[in-house]
Coordinates of C-alpha atoms in Angstrom, one line a residue:
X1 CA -30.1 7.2 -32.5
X2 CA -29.8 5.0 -29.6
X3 CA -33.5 3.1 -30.0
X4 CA -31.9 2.6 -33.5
X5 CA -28.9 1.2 -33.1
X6 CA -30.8 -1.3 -30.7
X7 CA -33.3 -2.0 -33.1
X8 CA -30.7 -2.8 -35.9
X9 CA -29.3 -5.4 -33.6
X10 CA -32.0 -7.1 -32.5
X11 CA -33.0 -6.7 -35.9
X12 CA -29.9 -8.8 -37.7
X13 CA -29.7 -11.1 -34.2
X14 CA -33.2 -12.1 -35.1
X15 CA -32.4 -12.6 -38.8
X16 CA -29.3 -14.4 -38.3
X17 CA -30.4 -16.8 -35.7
X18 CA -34.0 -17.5 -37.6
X19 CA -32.0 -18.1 -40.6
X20 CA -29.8 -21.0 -38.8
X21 CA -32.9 -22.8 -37.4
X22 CA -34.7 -22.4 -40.4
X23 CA -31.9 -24.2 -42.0
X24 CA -30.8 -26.8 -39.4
X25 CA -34.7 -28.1 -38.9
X26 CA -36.2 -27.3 -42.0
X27 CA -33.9 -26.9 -45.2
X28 CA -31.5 -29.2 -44.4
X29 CA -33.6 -32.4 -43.5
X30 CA -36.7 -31.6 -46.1
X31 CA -33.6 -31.0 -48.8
X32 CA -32.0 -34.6 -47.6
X33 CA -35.3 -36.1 -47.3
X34 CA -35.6 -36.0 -50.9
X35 CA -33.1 -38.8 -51.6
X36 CA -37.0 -40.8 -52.7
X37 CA -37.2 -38.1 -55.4
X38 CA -33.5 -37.2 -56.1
X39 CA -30.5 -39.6 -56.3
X40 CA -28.2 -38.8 -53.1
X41 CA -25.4 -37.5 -54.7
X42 CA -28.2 -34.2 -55.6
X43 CA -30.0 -33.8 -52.3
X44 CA -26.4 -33.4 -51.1
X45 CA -25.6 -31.2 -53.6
X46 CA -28.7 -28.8 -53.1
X47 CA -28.3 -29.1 -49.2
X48 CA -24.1 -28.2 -49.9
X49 CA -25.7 -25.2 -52.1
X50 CA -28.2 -23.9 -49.4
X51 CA -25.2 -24.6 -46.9
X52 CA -23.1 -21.8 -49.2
X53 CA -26.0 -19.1 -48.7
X54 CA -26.4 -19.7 -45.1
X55 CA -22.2 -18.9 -44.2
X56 CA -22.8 -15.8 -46.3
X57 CA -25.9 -14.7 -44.2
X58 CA -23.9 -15.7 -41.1
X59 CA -20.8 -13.4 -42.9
X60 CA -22.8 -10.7 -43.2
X61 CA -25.2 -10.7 -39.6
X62 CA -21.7 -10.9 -37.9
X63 CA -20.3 -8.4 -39.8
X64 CA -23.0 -6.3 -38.5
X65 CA -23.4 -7.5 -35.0
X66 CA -19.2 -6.9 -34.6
X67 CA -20.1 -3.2 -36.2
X68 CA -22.7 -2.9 -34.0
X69 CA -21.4 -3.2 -30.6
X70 CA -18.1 -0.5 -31.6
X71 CA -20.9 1.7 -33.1
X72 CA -22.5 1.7 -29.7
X73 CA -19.0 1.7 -28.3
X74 CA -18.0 4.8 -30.3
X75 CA -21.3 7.0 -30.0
X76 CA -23.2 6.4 -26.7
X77 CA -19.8 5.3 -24.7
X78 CA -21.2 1.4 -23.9
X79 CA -18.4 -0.3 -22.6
X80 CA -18.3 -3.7 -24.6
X81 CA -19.5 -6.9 -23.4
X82 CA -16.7 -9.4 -23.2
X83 CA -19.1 -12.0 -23.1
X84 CA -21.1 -11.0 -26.1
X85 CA -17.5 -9.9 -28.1
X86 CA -16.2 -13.3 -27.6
X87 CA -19.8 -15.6 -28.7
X88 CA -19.2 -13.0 -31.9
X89 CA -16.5 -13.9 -32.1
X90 CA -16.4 -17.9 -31.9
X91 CA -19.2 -17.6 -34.5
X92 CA -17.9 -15.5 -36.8
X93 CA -14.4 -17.7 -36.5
X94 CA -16.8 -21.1 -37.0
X95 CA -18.3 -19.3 -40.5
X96 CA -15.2 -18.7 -41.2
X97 CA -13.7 -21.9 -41.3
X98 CA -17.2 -23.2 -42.1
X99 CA -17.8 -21.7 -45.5
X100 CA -14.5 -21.4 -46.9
X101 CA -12.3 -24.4 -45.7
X102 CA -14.6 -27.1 -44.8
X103 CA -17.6 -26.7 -47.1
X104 CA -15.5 -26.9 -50.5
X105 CA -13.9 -30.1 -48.7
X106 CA -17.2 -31.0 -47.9
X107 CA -18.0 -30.7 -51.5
X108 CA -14.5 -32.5 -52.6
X109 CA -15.2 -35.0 -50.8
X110 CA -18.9 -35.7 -52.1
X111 CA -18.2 -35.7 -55.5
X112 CA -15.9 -38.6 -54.8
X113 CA -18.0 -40.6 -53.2
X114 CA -20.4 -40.4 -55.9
X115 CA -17.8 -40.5 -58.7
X116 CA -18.0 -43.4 -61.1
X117 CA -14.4 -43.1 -62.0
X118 CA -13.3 -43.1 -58.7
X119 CA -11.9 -45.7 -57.1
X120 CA -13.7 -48.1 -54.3
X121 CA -11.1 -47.2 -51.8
X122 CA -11.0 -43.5 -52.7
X123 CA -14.7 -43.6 -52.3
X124 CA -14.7 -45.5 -49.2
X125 CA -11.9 -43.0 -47.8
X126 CA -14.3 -39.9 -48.7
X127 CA -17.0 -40.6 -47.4
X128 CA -15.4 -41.5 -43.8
X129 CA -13.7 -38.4 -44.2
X130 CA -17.3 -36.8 -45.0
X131 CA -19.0 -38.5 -42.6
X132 CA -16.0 -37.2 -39.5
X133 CA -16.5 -34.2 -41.2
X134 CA -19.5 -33.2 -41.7
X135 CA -20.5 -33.9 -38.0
X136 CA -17.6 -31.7 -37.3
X137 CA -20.4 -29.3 -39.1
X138 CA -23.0 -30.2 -37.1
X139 CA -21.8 -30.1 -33.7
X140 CA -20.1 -26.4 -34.8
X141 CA -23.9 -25.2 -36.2
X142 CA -25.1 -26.3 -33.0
X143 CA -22.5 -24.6 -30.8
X144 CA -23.7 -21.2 -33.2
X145 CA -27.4 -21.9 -32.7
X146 CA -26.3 -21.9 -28.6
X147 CA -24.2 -19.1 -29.0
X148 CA -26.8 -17.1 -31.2
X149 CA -29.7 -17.8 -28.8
X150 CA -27.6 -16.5 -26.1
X151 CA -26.2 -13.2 -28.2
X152 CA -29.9 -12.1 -29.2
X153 CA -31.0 -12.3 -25.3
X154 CA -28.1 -10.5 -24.5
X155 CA -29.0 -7.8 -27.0
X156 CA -32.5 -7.8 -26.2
X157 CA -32.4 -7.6 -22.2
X158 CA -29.6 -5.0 -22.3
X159 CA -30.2 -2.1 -20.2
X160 CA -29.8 1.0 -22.6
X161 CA -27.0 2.8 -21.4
X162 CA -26.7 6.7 -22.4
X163 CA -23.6 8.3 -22.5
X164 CA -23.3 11.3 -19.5
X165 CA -20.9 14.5 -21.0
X166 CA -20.1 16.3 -18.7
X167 CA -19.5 20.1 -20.1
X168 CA -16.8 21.9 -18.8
X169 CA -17.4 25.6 -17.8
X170 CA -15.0 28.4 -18.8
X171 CA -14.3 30.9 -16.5
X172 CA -14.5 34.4 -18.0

């Protein structure tokens, strides 16, 4: 079970952490390099769509990854490493906020800078506030792709600790 449980971590660290570069060098500028081919306001809608995938991969490989380490807390007695539980955790926290408070004001804000009926200064104001914002984005993606980097060597360079029982003898 132990070789396992390891190999389920590396496993989803790998995923997760291939799936943020693959976005962050790939995706996101091929997607936004289409602006010849597509009017802006759609290669930023595609890129917000990919975006909306990516947080749910990143849900679901921390989901694991926090399962993970009390799973190998619970059955082979690993005492949890603080510096690991706390990356999880800033990342998990950044996906958080990521996909479900600033990417739909990410998207808000998009569709008025590309409204027709909106108003110059309303279109001026959104995409500042886009602009602020979505660097906000990068610099947190960028903290994650540091912090995932570091969580799958962590994983992978981990001595595998195996629990010693001792069993008590009965007298009889």
């Amino acid at each position: 079970m132990i070789p396992l449980l390891r190999t389920v971590a590396i496993f989803n660290a790998a995923i997760w952490l291939g799936s943020t570069v693959f976005f962050t060098f790939f995706v996101a500028p091929t997607v936004l390099g289409l602006k010849g081919a597509l009017t802006p306001f759609w290669a930023g809608y595609a890129t917000q769509a990919v975006v909306a995938k990516l947080f749910w991969v990143q849900h679901v490989c921390a989901g694991v990854s926090l399962v993970h380490i009390l799973a190998e807390f619970l059955y082979i007695g690993r005492p949890i490493d603080r510096a690991i539980l706390w990356v999880l955790l800033a990342i998990f926290g950044m996906g958080l906020f990521g996909g479900f408070v600033l990417q739909p004001k990410l998207r808000q804000w998009h569709l008025i800078k590309y409204s027709p009926s909106a108003q110059p200064v309303e279109r001026k104001a959104a995409e500042s506030s886009f602009r602020l914002w979505h660097g906000v984005s990068m610099g947190g993606n960028t903290l994650a792709l540091a912090g995932l980097v570091f969580y799958l060597w962590r994983i992978s360079t981990a001595p595998t600790v195996a629990r010693t029982v001792t069993i008590p003898r009965f007298n009889g």
